[in-house]
Amino acid sequence: MAYETDPTGIIFAVFSFLSFLVLIPPLVYHSINKNIPAISLIAWFIYKNIVGFINVLIWSGNNFHSVTQAPGYCDVTVRITSASNLGQLCATTCLIFNLYMVISAKSYKFLNVESKTKKTINVLMCWLNPVLVMGLSILAQASRYAIVRYRGCIPVYSYGFVSILLSSLWNVIWIIVAFIFATLTIVEYIKKRKDLNDLLKCSNSGLNTRKFARLIVFSLLIIVVLSPVVLIGFCSDLANAGSSMSRNAIPLTSPRWQKIVYVDEGSMSIVQKSIDIALSFCAFFLFGLGSEALKMYRRIFISVGLVKEQRFVQSVEEIQDFAKHSSLETTEDDEYHDYTPDDFNHYVVSVKNEKPNFVLPILRVQGSEKGSNYGLRSYESNPFQKH
């Protein structure tokens, strides 16, 4: 039967795909910087957006219950999806844990981005528990999987304590651990906020105050958003486990295991997908628009030929070196004179300081460097003047 996609499904498909695209630059940036928890967290968001995009195209129409059961595809994605929320929480906890270890300076092994101990602990924190849940949670499932409108195929768990132990309990544990480390990090930040910049520079962690702030803000945002979802789900599981609805998981060999359940959750599905999309865009705005990320985009655009490369003068000494190979002359106080209108497109240069506030225009230096474009750092006051 042909797939049907209603307007709501089209909207979610568009935003899911956009969410996937905008997360690629932050993923590349953190991969370059070897930030394992950030890479893991963004990878989970990318997975959710890709699968969400595919699923909403297939199972959003009124005939979602009859289009396809997608065996194979659903069997794989259900296993990964069973640990997706947990994976996000583990990565968030690890991210906050790293920030706490840096700002508290309790162990030198966590101050070096190349530390093997740090990398090993980060990998274990981010992936050990999710991988175990992917494999073991199948023992708590009530059937092979369910197909939910807009969300696609998802795991279905039995209403029992085995289900709680293998799935929802771990989410609560990691939320609590993340909250504890977030609280400790904020307390340390308040104590050391005046010396934070110097502390980060000495830590060899690759962080500055802006990076530190972006990481802690995004981590807190995930905790705040996912905590109600996790706690409500856990309380619901506890209530169902103690009610008449409680039942054991169905053995994999049972014919009932193969039964595929179709569910239309209505607005609940929309809320779930909206949370993932919103957090994905927040990740882009916090990590994808920083000065370091913008520099990376520029390098990529230059490498593929979309932007023409310009060389930037970085110091007084470099400017003087250019002047020696052109028609310009300098005095002892680093001022250029005896120039002609062709020497610069705009001004003659006078460099007095290097404080980054005043933005300078692009200059074209004539002479042996003819035809090359140069730019200058920002300065506190205009270093250009004519004599």
XYZ file of C-alpha atoms in Angstrom:
387
model
C 0.000 0.000 0.000
C 1.224 3.525 -0.803
C 2.546 5.668 2.009
C 0.433 8.594 3.182
C 1.942 11.628 4.897
C -0.332 14.197 6.517
C 0.643 17.897 6.975
C 1.850 17.279 10.522
C 4.103 14.489 9.284
C 5.541 16.708 6.546
C 6.342 19.456 9.049
C 8.093 17.014 11.380
C 9.958 15.428 8.479
C 11.306 18.828 7.378
C 12.380 19.865 10.865
C 13.862 16.451 11.643
C 16.004 16.632 8.509
C 17.042 20.221 9.258
C 17.924 19.179 12.817
C 20.136 16.453 11.406
C 21.900 18.886 9.051
C 22.593 21.586 11.651
C 24.142 19.024 14.014
C 26.829 17.976 11.536
C 29.081 21.075 12.090
C 29.050 20.739 15.925
C 29.803 17.020 15.545
C 32.795 17.766 13.298
C 34.025 20.511 15.633
C 33.891 18.344 18.768
C 35.407 15.403 16.878
C 38.397 17.591 16.021
C 38.665 18.591 19.680
C 38.219 14.946 20.844
C 35.390 15.820 23.220
C 33.976 12.315 23.736
C 30.846 13.182 25.780
C 29.867 16.008 23.406
C 30.433 13.738 20.395
C 28.315 11.012 22.019
C 25.511 13.394 22.936
C 25.320 14.946 19.467
C 25.521 11.480 17.876
C 22.402 10.418 19.812
C 20.543 13.519 18.618
C 21.621 12.818 15.025
C 20.419 9.227 15.318
C 17.031 10.327 16.666
C 16.594 12.899 13.911
C 17.553 10.525 11.079
C 15.274 7.743 12.343
C 12.569 10.291 13.144
C 12.761 11.665 9.595
C 12.412 8.196 8.048
C 9.686 7.018 10.413
C 7.476 10.066 10.070
C 7.537 9.755 6.282
C 6.380 6.133 6.527
C 3.988 6.124 9.496
C 2.236 9.495 9.702
C -0.781 8.977 7.444
C -4.193 7.673 8.377
C -3.177 4.297 6.956
C -0.063 4.020 9.154
C -1.312 0.671 10.491
C -1.324 -0.957 7.063
C 1.626 0.443 5.071
C 4.470 -1.795 6.246
C 5.888 -3.486 9.331
C 9.458 -2.865 8.121
C 10.989 -6.028 9.622
C 14.746 -5.869 9.898
C 14.803 -2.075 9.937
C 12.538 -1.939 12.977
C 14.355 -4.798 14.723
C 17.619 -2.828 14.536
C 16.262 0.634 15.344
C 14.182 -0.662 18.264
C 17.311 -2.048 19.908
C 19.158 1.260 19.517
C 16.119 3.362 20.445
C 15.689 1.368 23.672
C 18.872 3.060 24.968
C 18.629 6.445 23.214
C 17.304 8.460 26.177
C 19.722 6.684 28.493
C 22.581 7.391 26.090
C 21.771 11.103 26.124
C 21.679 11.142 29.921
C 24.968 9.227 30.225
C 26.712 11.594 27.803
C 25.282 14.637 29.591
C 26.438 13.301 32.948
C 29.912 12.631 31.564
C 30.038 16.140 30.086
C 29.189 17.732 33.431
C 31.575 15.382 35.236
C 34.436 16.563 32.998
C 33.567 20.203 33.663
C 33.525 19.537 37.395
C 36.913 17.803 37.303
C 38.397 20.729 35.376
C 37.037 23.503 37.565
C 37.739 21.629 40.822
C 41.246 20.575 39.643
C 41.034 17.417 41.743
C 42.976 15.220 39.328
C 45.588 16.214 36.774
C 44.506 13.290 34.578
C 41.281 15.142 33.775
C 43.034 18.388 32.922
C 44.716 17.066 29.810
C 42.586 16.426 26.722
C 45.053 13.723 25.625
C 44.864 11.771 28.891
C 44.208 8.079 28.200
C 42.613 7.683 31.630
C 40.170 10.472 30.886
C 39.313 9.047 27.470
C 38.733 5.566 28.890
C 36.471 6.835 31.673
C 34.568 9.039 29.202
C 33.925 6.137 26.819
C 32.771 3.857 29.650
C 30.484 6.515 31.136
C 28.932 7.353 27.774
C 28.494 3.901 26.252
C 28.768 0.988 28.726
C 25.315 1.297 30.273
C 23.486 2.098 26.996
C 25.065 -0.868 25.205
C 24.073 -3.203 28.058
C 20.505 -1.895 27.983
C 20.341 -2.374 24.201
C 21.166 -6.037 24.657
C 19.316 -6.891 27.867
C 16.114 -4.856 27.557
C 14.803 -7.341 25.003
C 14.204 -9.664 27.974
C 11.640 -7.198 29.328
C 9.721 -6.633 26.094
C 6.072 -7.608 25.780
C 6.314 -8.087 22.014
C 8.674 -7.666 19.101
C 7.871 -3.945 18.726
C 5.020 -1.497 18.305
C 4.415 0.970 15.492
C 3.272 4.355 16.743
C 1.954 7.045 14.429
C 4.581 9.780 13.780
C 7.173 7.943 15.886
C 7.434 4.673 13.966
C 8.666 1.453 15.549
C 9.456 1.546 19.275
C 10.078 -1.090 21.972
C 7.121 -2.291 24.044
C 7.872 -3.346 27.605
C 5.928 -5.531 29.986
C 4.384 -3.964 33.077
C 6.661 -5.534 35.639
C 9.671 -4.992 37.858
C 11.986 -6.652 35.321
C 11.060 -3.930 32.858
C 11.790 -1.259 35.454
C 15.150 -2.807 36.332
C 16.296 -3.112 32.713
C 14.993 0.182 31.349
C 13.460 3.093 33.254
C 15.427 2.714 36.515
C 18.740 3.520 34.820
C 17.345 6.759 33.426
C 16.455 7.909 36.933
C 19.876 6.933 38.305
C 21.738 8.919 35.641
C 19.447 11.925 36.037
C 20.281 11.990 39.752
C 24.032 11.617 39.108
C 23.919 14.377 36.478
C 22.048 16.673 38.862
C 24.622 16.059 41.611
C 27.594 16.893 39.382
C 25.765 19.900 37.928
C 25.188 21.239 41.441
C 28.839 20.660 42.411
C 30.028 22.355 39.224
C 27.873 25.428 39.791
C 29.097 25.676 43.399
C 32.736 25.502 42.240
C 32.006 28.075 39.554
C 30.562 30.507 42.107
C 33.633 30.055 44.307
C 36.156 30.472 41.493
C 34.347 32.703 39.001
C 36.891 35.538 39.333
C 39.792 33.227 38.543
C 37.969 30.948 36.109
C 39.658 32.283 32.978
C 43.162 31.806 34.407
C 42.209 28.398 35.799
C 40.990 27.183 32.414
C 44.111 28.460 30.681
C 46.346 26.590 33.120
C 44.274 23.409 32.975
C 45.322 22.427 29.428
C 41.715 21.353 28.909
C 41.223 23.364 25.727
C 38.372 25.287 27.369
C 37.833 28.994 27.812
C 35.086 30.751 29.742
C 32.734 30.842 26.750
C 33.162 27.165 25.930
C 32.743 26.256 29.592
C 29.556 28.318 29.831
C 28.075 26.827 26.647
C 28.731 23.272 27.815
C 27.234 23.766 31.273
C 24.182 25.629 29.901
C 23.418 22.888 27.369
C 23.923 20.150 29.971
C 21.549 21.864 32.394
C 19.027 22.352 29.592
C 18.972 18.621 28.839
C 18.587 17.768 32.541
C 15.707 20.221 32.945
C 13.907 19.021 29.805
C 14.401 15.257 30.221
C 13.904 15.044 34.006
C 10.084 15.344 33.875
C 9.899 12.824 31.017
C 12.102 10.323 32.874
C 10.428 10.729 36.264
C 6.881 10.558 34.883
C 7.752 7.416 32.933
C 9.366 5.818 35.979
C 6.400 6.578 38.241
C 4.010 5.234 35.610
C 6.016 2.011 35.353
C 5.976 1.611 39.137
C 2.214 2.141 39.261
C 1.614 -0.357 36.456
C 3.969 -2.917 38.013
C 1.876 -3.006 41.166
C -1.503 -3.051 39.416
C -3.582 -5.736 37.791
C -1.976 -4.759 34.469
C 1.325 -6.267 35.597
C 2.486 -9.105 33.391
C 5.684 -10.918 32.551
C 7.677 -10.428 29.393
C 6.740 -12.748 26.540
C 9.409 -15.361 25.659
C 11.110 -14.784 22.319
C 10.018 -18.232 21.151
C 6.333 -17.552 21.771
C 4.070 -16.911 18.743
C 2.698 -13.893 20.618
C 6.168 -12.301 20.422
C 5.726 -11.755 16.669
C 2.561 -9.703 17.111
C 3.059 -6.090 15.983
C 0.987 -3.533 17.888
C -0.233 -0.321 16.185
C -0.884 2.731 18.354
C -1.934 6.327 17.684
C -0.774 8.331 20.701
C -2.009 11.637 19.293
C -0.404 14.693 20.873
C 1.992 12.608 22.988
C 3.932 11.583 19.880
C 4.109 15.204 18.759
C 5.503 16.297 22.137
C 8.201 13.597 22.083
C 9.399 14.535 18.604
C 9.233 18.273 19.361
C 11.565 17.846 22.353
C 14.235 16.087 20.264
C 14.037 18.693 17.484
C 14.147 21.637 19.915
C 17.178 20.244 21.769
C 18.937 19.632 18.453
C 18.563 23.266 17.423
C 19.702 24.375 20.886
C 22.834 22.262 20.402
C 23.507 24.018 17.107
C 23.000 27.528 18.498
C 25.250 26.824 21.495
C 27.995 24.840 19.720
C 27.625 25.651 16.044
C 27.806 29.450 16.133
C 30.826 30.008 18.388
C 33.893 31.840 17.090
C 35.884 28.589 16.860
C 33.119 26.884 14.893
C 32.802 29.839 12.517
C 36.543 29.673 11.840
C 36.170 25.994 11.065
C 33.354 26.714 8.596
C 35.540 29.292 6.888
C 38.391 26.799 6.513
C 35.989 24.264 5.034
C 34.543 26.812 2.591
C 38.055 27.834 1.548
C 39.104 24.209 1.012
C 36.143 23.543 -1.302
C 36.589 26.836 -3.143
C 33.407 28.571 -1.966
C 35.360 31.380 -0.287
C 38.552 33.070 -1.478
C 41.355 32.799 1.051
C 42.663 36.028 2.593
C 45.784 36.272 4.626
C 45.520 38.206 7.876
C 48.309 40.320 9.311
C 48.771 39.254 12.910
C 51.403 41.522 14.353
C 53.342 44.757 13.988
C 56.415 42.742 12.958
C 54.526 41.128 10.096
C 53.233 44.489 8.897
C 56.782 45.833 8.953
C 57.941 42.842 6.933
C 55.321 43.612 4.300
C 56.415 47.222 4.226
C 60.034 46.241 3.537
C 58.926 44.510 0.334
C 56.686 47.339 -0.846
C 56.929 51.082 -1.457
C 56.166 51.808 2.206
C 58.612 53.015 4.812
C 58.394 52.845 8.587
C 59.539 54.929 11.490
C 60.630 53.709 14.898
C 57.140 54.082 16.345
C 55.718 51.664 13.770
C 54.018 54.251 11.579
C 54.002 54.040 7.805
C 54.438 57.151 5.655
C 55.911 58.290 2.334
C 53.075 56.399 0.718
C 51.107 56.958 -2.463
C 47.370 56.452 -2.932
C 48.045 53.079 -4.556
C 49.901 51.744 -1.540
C 46.683 51.020 0.359
C 43.112 50.847 -0.739
C 41.968 52.835 2.296
C 44.487 54.049 4.819
C 48.081 54.139 5.939
C 48.740 51.988 8.999
C 49.633 53.107 12.501
C 49.651 50.269 15.043
C 49.677 51.294 18.692
C 48.083 48.346 20.509
C 46.435 44.980 19.910
C 43.247 45.063 21.982
C 40.408 43.373 20.080
C 37.618 45.922 19.882
C 38.002 48.041 16.745
C 37.398 46.124 13.506
C 39.694 47.086 10.627
C 38.939 46.897 6.900
C 40.672 44.706 4.342
C 43.790 46.270 2.831
C 45.531 45.599 -0.466
C 49.312 45.945 -0.252
C 51.151 46.780 -3.463
C 54.762 45.919 -4.303
C 56.221 42.428 -4.453
C 53.010 41.179 -2.777
C 50.881 42.826 -5.432
C 47.436 41.382 -5.866
C 47.359 39.706 -2.437
C 44.649 40.542 0.041
C 45.477 41.213 3.660
C 43.426 41.950 6.719
C 44.232 43.110 10.226
C 43.294 42.120 13.738
C 40.760 44.148 15.659
C 42.127 46.931 17.827
C 40.785 49.073 20.636
C 41.255 52.320 18.719
C 41.650 53.098 15.033
C 45.308 52.457 14.192
C 44.964 54.046 10.763
C 45.947 57.645 10.256
C 47.402 59.760 7.473
C 50.330 62.100 7.922
